[in-house]
């Protein structure tokens, strides 16, 4: 009987030791996991998701892991109206397909701006035309407006993709306005509120089909249903303004 008691005590001690070893291993695994998570959060919080554009060329989010992300406000089914001879605060002049003054290239239409395909582009001539007129004012005061399919949204950032070739056509400065007026009033300048007047984010040429710097729109606190974007200058002398994609970012 005593021998059996000794064996039982030995087995019980061995089980306790095994349980202790298992608990230690589990604790080590948990500690390693938490250390990895902490390192990952620290690293992620210092990186913009936008920096991953080589892997995600049409990314929809921008921000850090530790703060709310801006999202892409446009879908691929937006209805876009091309504009020319239009300035911030002024009434809109609609542009039409063509190759002359006041037109945009028939195969490079406003719809391409929000198709989430940076190989297509929008080319607008403004006061110039396809072949005869070259000036630094060509393509200025052109642009577009749209009413978001998603409804009222807070715009907090904007960024451009360059088009192919002819970097002199790149937009350099822009204005952005918002409106909550009905569609019937959107051609009126009084319907729009200016929220941004500045760089397009392409001051430094990123190359062709490439994403520029995100410009922050920090003074906008209104959720607008419609937005108007106007190009106010281009990079150099040319006959048009062109860009492949615009990302309106916000909430």
Tab-separated table of C-alpha atoms in Angstrom:
chain	number	residue	atom	x	y	z
A	1	UNK	CA	0.000	0.000	0.000
A	2	UNK	CA	2.772	2.427	0.870
A	3	UNK	CA	4.464	1.725	-2.459
A	4	UNK	CA	1.209	2.546	-4.259
A	5	UNK	CA	0.850	5.777	-2.265
A	6	UNK	CA	4.395	6.766	-3.214
A	7	UNK	CA	3.677	6.074	-6.896
A	8	UNK	CA	0.402	8.043	-6.751
A	9	UNK	CA	2.184	10.980	-5.108
A	10	UNK	CA	4.917	10.846	-7.740
A	11	UNK	CA	2.368	10.849	-10.569
A	12	UNK	CA	0.483	13.767	-8.989
A	13	UNK	CA	3.704	15.773	-8.659
A	14	UNK	CA	4.589	15.026	-12.289
A	15	UNK	CA	1.139	16.219	-13.429
A	16	UNK	CA	1.547	19.411	-11.410
A	17	UNK	CA	4.938	19.999	-13.001
A	18	UNK	CA	3.502	19.344	-16.472
A	19	UNK	CA	0.633	21.756	-15.812
A	20	UNK	CA	3.121	24.348	-14.571
A	21	UNK	CA	5.207	23.883	-17.719
A	22	UNK	CA	2.073	24.201	-19.882
A	23	UNK	CA	1.042	27.356	-18.054
A	24	UNK	CA	4.508	28.803	-18.502
A	25	UNK	CA	4.494	28.015	-22.221
A	26	UNK	CA	1.012	29.515	-22.583
A	27	UNK	CA	2.118	32.638	-20.723
A	28	UNK	CA	5.207	32.925	-22.934
A	29	UNK	CA	3.098	32.584	-26.073
A	30	UNK	CA	0.655	35.237	-24.830
A	31	UNK	CA	3.477	37.620	-23.943
A	32	UNK	CA	5.086	37.132	-27.344
A	33	UNK	CA	1.733	37.739	-29.050
A	34	UNK	CA	1.063	40.944	-27.095
A	35	UNK	CA	4.574	42.205	-27.815
A	36	UNK	CA	4.017	41.553	-31.528
A	37	UNK	CA	0.650	43.333	-31.431
A	38	UNK	CA	2.166	46.325	-29.629
A	39	UNK	CA	5.002	46.534	-32.166
A	40	UNK	CA	2.533	46.216	-35.042
A	41	UNK	CA	0.330	49.009	-33.678
A	42	UNK	CA	3.317	51.290	-33.183
A	43	UNK	CA	4.540	50.627	-36.698
A	44	UNK	CA	1.095	50.914	-38.277
A	45	UNK	CA	0.299	54.177	-36.525
A	46	UNK	CA	3.288	55.805	-38.186
A	47	UNK	CA	2.360	54.751	-41.694
A	48	UNK	CA	-0.337	56.151	-43.914
A	49	UNK	CA	-2.327	53.561	-45.773
A	50	UNK	CA	-1.780	55.804	-48.763
A	51	UNK	CA	1.897	54.838	-48.702
A	52	UNK	CA	0.845	51.390	-49.914
A	53	UNK	CA	-0.336	52.703	-53.247
A	54	UNK	CA	2.066	50.486	-55.186
A	55	UNK	CA	0.175	47.496	-53.807
A	56	UNK	CA	-3.255	49.143	-53.845
A	57	UNK	CA	-3.246	51.611	-56.765
A	58	UNK	CA	-6.889	52.599	-56.248
A	59	UNK	CA	-6.958	52.584	-52.462
A	60	UNK	CA	-10.096	53.794	-50.741
A	61	UNK	CA	-8.746	54.620	-47.302
A	62	UNK	CA	-6.303	57.087	-45.822
A	63	UNK	CA	-5.183	57.475	-42.232
A	64	UNK	CA	-3.522	55.497	-39.456
A	65	UNK	CA	-4.442	52.359	-37.562
A	66	UNK	CA	-4.969	54.408	-34.391
A	67	UNK	CA	-7.176	57.156	-35.839
A	68	UNK	CA	-10.309	57.169	-37.988
A	69	UNK	CA	-9.627	56.712	-41.672
A	70	UNK	CA	-10.950	58.942	-44.385
A	71	UNK	CA	-12.796	57.019	-47.046
A	72	UNK	CA	-13.299	57.551	-50.757
A	73	UNK	CA	-16.520	59.540	-51.163
A	74	UNK	CA	-17.152	58.689	-54.812
A	75	UNK	CA	-18.240	55.509	-56.540
A	76	UNK	CA	-17.865	54.523	-60.167
A	77	UNK	CA	-21.492	55.404	-60.959
A	78	UNK	CA	-21.344	59.148	-60.277
A	79	UNK	CA	-22.907	61.577	-62.776
A	80	UNK	CA	-20.280	64.191	-63.627
A	81	UNK	CA	-20.771	67.529	-65.388
A	82	UNK	CA	-17.780	69.041	-67.179
A	83	UNK	CA	-17.189	72.803	-66.822
A	84	UNK	CA	-15.205	75.569	-68.461
A	85	UNK	CA	-15.014	79.387	-68.114
A	86	UNK	CA	-15.976	78.961	-64.452
A	87	UNK	CA	-14.413	80.472	-61.331
A	88	UNK	CA	-15.058	79.984	-57.616
A	89	UNK	CA	-18.177	81.873	-56.598
A	90	UNK	CA	-19.239	82.316	-60.216
A	91	UNK	CA	-21.913	80.590	-62.229
A	92	UNK	CA	-20.995	77.413	-64.077
A	93	UNK	CA	-20.565	77.082	-67.843
A	94	UNK	CA	-21.125	73.525	-69.017
A	95	UNK	CA	-18.526	71.986	-71.288
A	96	UNK	CA	-19.377	69.576	-74.111
A	97	UNK	CA	-17.447	66.908	-76.046
A	98	UNK	CA	-15.338	68.301	-78.882
A	99	UNK	CA	-11.922	69.615	-79.881
A	100	UNK	CA	-12.495	73.366	-79.793
A	101	UNK	CA	-12.845	76.150	-77.223
A	102	UNK	CA	-15.145	75.210	-74.349
A	103	UNK	CA	-14.945	71.470	-74.934
A	104	UNK	CA	-13.332	68.338	-73.546
A	105	UNK	CA	-11.846	65.491	-75.554
A	106	UNK	CA	-14.720	63.176	-76.599
A	107	UNK	CA	-12.813	60.071	-75.473
A	108	UNK	CA	-11.336	61.664	-72.333
A	109	UNK	CA	-14.462	62.673	-70.469
A	110	UNK	CA	-15.306	63.914	-66.944
A	111	UNK	CA	-16.640	60.438	-66.074
A	112	UNK	CA	-13.072	59.143	-66.107
A	113	UNK	CA	-12.173	61.266	-63.092
A	114	UNK	CA	-14.051	58.978	-60.699
A	115	UNK	CA	-13.936	55.624	-62.506
A	116	UNK	CA	-11.191	54.329	-60.152
A	117	UNK	CA	-9.012	53.585	-63.172
A	118	UNK	CA	-5.876	55.718	-63.352
A	119	UNK	CA	-5.194	54.687	-66.963
A	120	UNK	CA	-8.155	56.712	-68.259
A	121	UNK	CA	-8.167	60.519	-68.065
A	122	UNK	CA	-10.128	63.758	-68.420
A	123	UNK	CA	-8.795	66.373	-70.866
A	124	UNK	CA	-10.417	69.811	-71.004
A	125	UNK	CA	-9.321	72.615	-73.359
A	126	UNK	CA	-11.003	75.619	-71.746
A	127	UNK	CA	-10.216	78.755	-73.771
A	128	UNK	CA	-7.975	76.740	-76.128
A	129	UNK	CA	-8.452	73.892	-78.580
A	130	UNK	CA	-6.869	70.645	-79.659
A	131	UNK	CA	-4.204	72.038	-81.968
A	132	UNK	CA	-4.004	75.782	-82.627
A	133	UNK	CA	-3.647	77.524	-79.262
A	134	UNK	CA	-0.968	76.978	-76.601
A	135	UNK	CA	-0.861	79.001	-73.394
A	136	UNK	CA	-0.365	78.637	-69.655
A	137	UNK	CA	-4.037	79.637	-69.382
A	138	UNK	CA	-5.262	76.703	-71.461
A	139	UNK	CA	-7.264	74.371	-69.251
A	140	UNK	CA	-7.605	77.001	-66.522
A	141	UNK	CA	-11.112	77.588	-65.134
A	142	UNK	CA	-12.183	74.133	-66.284
A	143	UNK	CA	-13.333	71.315	-64.057
A	144	UNK	CA	-16.493	69.547	-63.003
A	145	UNK	CA	-19.245	69.214	-60.465
A	146	UNK	CA	-21.207	66.256	-59.133
A	147	UNK	CA	-23.817	65.294	-56.571
A	148	UNK	CA	-22.569	62.350	-54.532
A	149	UNK	CA	-24.583	59.162	-54.874
A	150	UNK	CA	-23.861	58.410	-51.209
A	151	UNK	CA	-25.483	61.650	-50.047
A	152	UNK	CA	-24.135	64.382	-47.811
A	153	UNK	CA	-20.486	63.827	-46.877
A	154	UNK	CA	-17.715	65.728	-45.102
A	155	UNK	CA	-14.804	66.394	-47.477
A	156	UNK	CA	-11.484	66.588	-45.625
A	157	UNK	CA	-8.903	65.769	-48.292
A	158	UNK	CA	-8.268	65.633	-52.028
A	159	UNK	CA	-5.582	64.067	-54.207
A	160	UNK	CA	-4.885	63.748	-57.928
A	161	UNK	CA	-3.484	61.042	-60.161
A	162	UNK	CA	-1.466	62.367	-63.090
A	163	UNK	CA	-2.358	61.317	-66.627
A	164	UNK	CA	-0.041	59.871	-69.281
A	165	UNK	CA	2.435	62.117	-71.099
A	166	UNK	CA	2.531	65.931	-71.302
A	167	UNK	CA	3.250	66.857	-67.663
A	168	UNK	CA	2.803	70.514	-68.630
A	169	UNK	CA	-0.955	69.791	-68.607
A	170	UNK	CA	-0.954	68.746	-64.938
A	171	UNK	CA	-3.224	70.828	-62.674
A	172	UNK	CA	-1.166	72.979	-60.329
A	173	UNK	CA	-3.763	74.937	-58.377
A	174	UNK	CA	-7.426	74.246	-57.753
A	175	UNK	CA	-10.536	75.379	-55.919
A	176	UNK	CA	-13.088	73.130	-54.232
A	177	UNK	CA	-16.619	74.214	-53.329
A	178	UNK	CA	-19.583	72.489	-51.715
A	179	UNK	CA	-23.352	72.857	-51.998
A	180	UNK	CA	-26.561	71.493	-50.511
A	181	UNK	CA	-28.783	73.236	-53.054
A	182	UNK	CA	-31.096	71.227	-55.349
A	183	UNK	CA	-29.751	70.085	-58.711
A	184	UNK	CA	-31.747	72.784	-60.503
A	185	UNK	CA	-29.695	75.478	-58.730
A	186	UNK	CA	-26.203	74.034	-59.136
A	187	UNK	CA	-25.311	76.141	-62.178
A	188	UNK	CA	-25.673	79.281	-60.043
A	189	UNK	CA	-22.526	80.633	-58.420
A	190	UNK	CA	-24.502	81.608	-55.324
A	191	UNK	CA	-25.200	77.921	-54.662
A	192	UNK	CA	-21.565	77.151	-53.876
A	193	UNK	CA	-19.403	77.695	-50.781
A	194	UNK	CA	-15.625	77.824	-51.206
A	195	UNK	CA	-13.727	75.472	-48.887
A	196	UNK	CA	-10.320	75.134	-50.554
A	197	UNK	CA	-8.124	77.303	-52.772
A	198	UNK	CA	-4.580	76.037	-53.204
A	199	UNK	CA	-2.266	73.353	-54.498
A	200	UNK	CA	-3.442	70.251	-56.325
A	201	UNK	CA	-0.708	68.239	-54.607
A	202	UNK	CA	1.223	67.914	-57.876
A	203	UNK	CA	3.762	70.702	-57.312
A	204	UNK	CA	6.503	68.109	-57.529
A	205	UNK	CA	5.874	65.944	-60.592
A	206	UNK	CA	5.415	62.355	-59.303
A	207	UNK	CA	5.649	60.933	-62.826
A	208	UNK	CA	2.973	59.623	-65.115
A	209	UNK	CA	-0.039	57.702	-63.811
A	210	UNK	CA	1.138	58.519	-60.301
A	211	UNK	CA	-0.541	59.804	-57.180
A	212	UNK	CA	0.235	63.276	-55.887
A	213	UNK	CA	0.326	64.596	-52.340
A	214	UNK	CA	-2.937	64.575	-50.409
A	215	UNK	CA	-4.115	68.124	-49.732
A	216	UNK	CA	-5.965	68.492	-46.434
A	217	UNK	CA	-9.187	70.505	-46.323
A	218	UNK	CA	-9.193	71.408	-42.656
A	219	UNK	CA	-11.670	74.278	-42.491
A	220	UNK	CA	-14.713	72.375	-43.785
A	221	UNK	CA	-17.251	71.303	-41.144
A	222	UNK	CA	-20.313	70.945	-43.392
A	223	UNK	CA	-21.579	67.708	-44.920
A	224	UNK	CA	-22.266	68.710	-48.533
A	225	UNK	CA	-24.173	66.676	-51.100
A	226	UNK	CA	-22.538	68.300	-54.141
A	227	UNK	CA	-18.980	69.355	-54.888
A	228	UNK	CA	-17.429	71.577	-57.560
A	229	UNK	CA	-13.769	71.212	-58.517
A	230	UNK	CA	-12.036	73.801	-60.715
A	231	UNK	CA	-8.518	73.895	-62.139
A	232	UNK	CA	-7.067	77.395	-61.796
A	233	UNK	CA	-3.630	76.799	-63.343
A	234	UNK	CA	-1.557	74.129	-65.117
A	235	UNK	CA	2.124	73.251	-64.853
A	236	UNK	CA	3.354	74.919	-68.053
A	237	UNK	CA	2.376	76.080	-71.532
A	238	UNK	CA	0.060	73.598	-73.250
A	239	UNK	CA	-3.362	73.421	-74.878
A	240	UNK	CA	-5.374	71.731	-72.097
A	241	UNK	CA	-5.531	70.458	-68.544
A	242	UNK	CA	-5.595	66.718	-67.970
A	243	UNK	CA	-5.620	64.291	-65.043
A	244	UNK	CA	-6.522	60.646	-64.702
A	245	UNK	CA	-8.225	60.464	-61.331
A	246	UNK	CA	-9.319	62.606	-58.402
A	247	UNK	CA	-9.950	61.134	-54.973
A	248	UNK	CA	-12.364	63.025	-52.726
A	249	UNK	CA	-11.660	61.823	-49.196
A	250	UNK	CA	-13.635	62.260	-46.030
A	251	UNK	CA	-16.508	60.851	-44.004
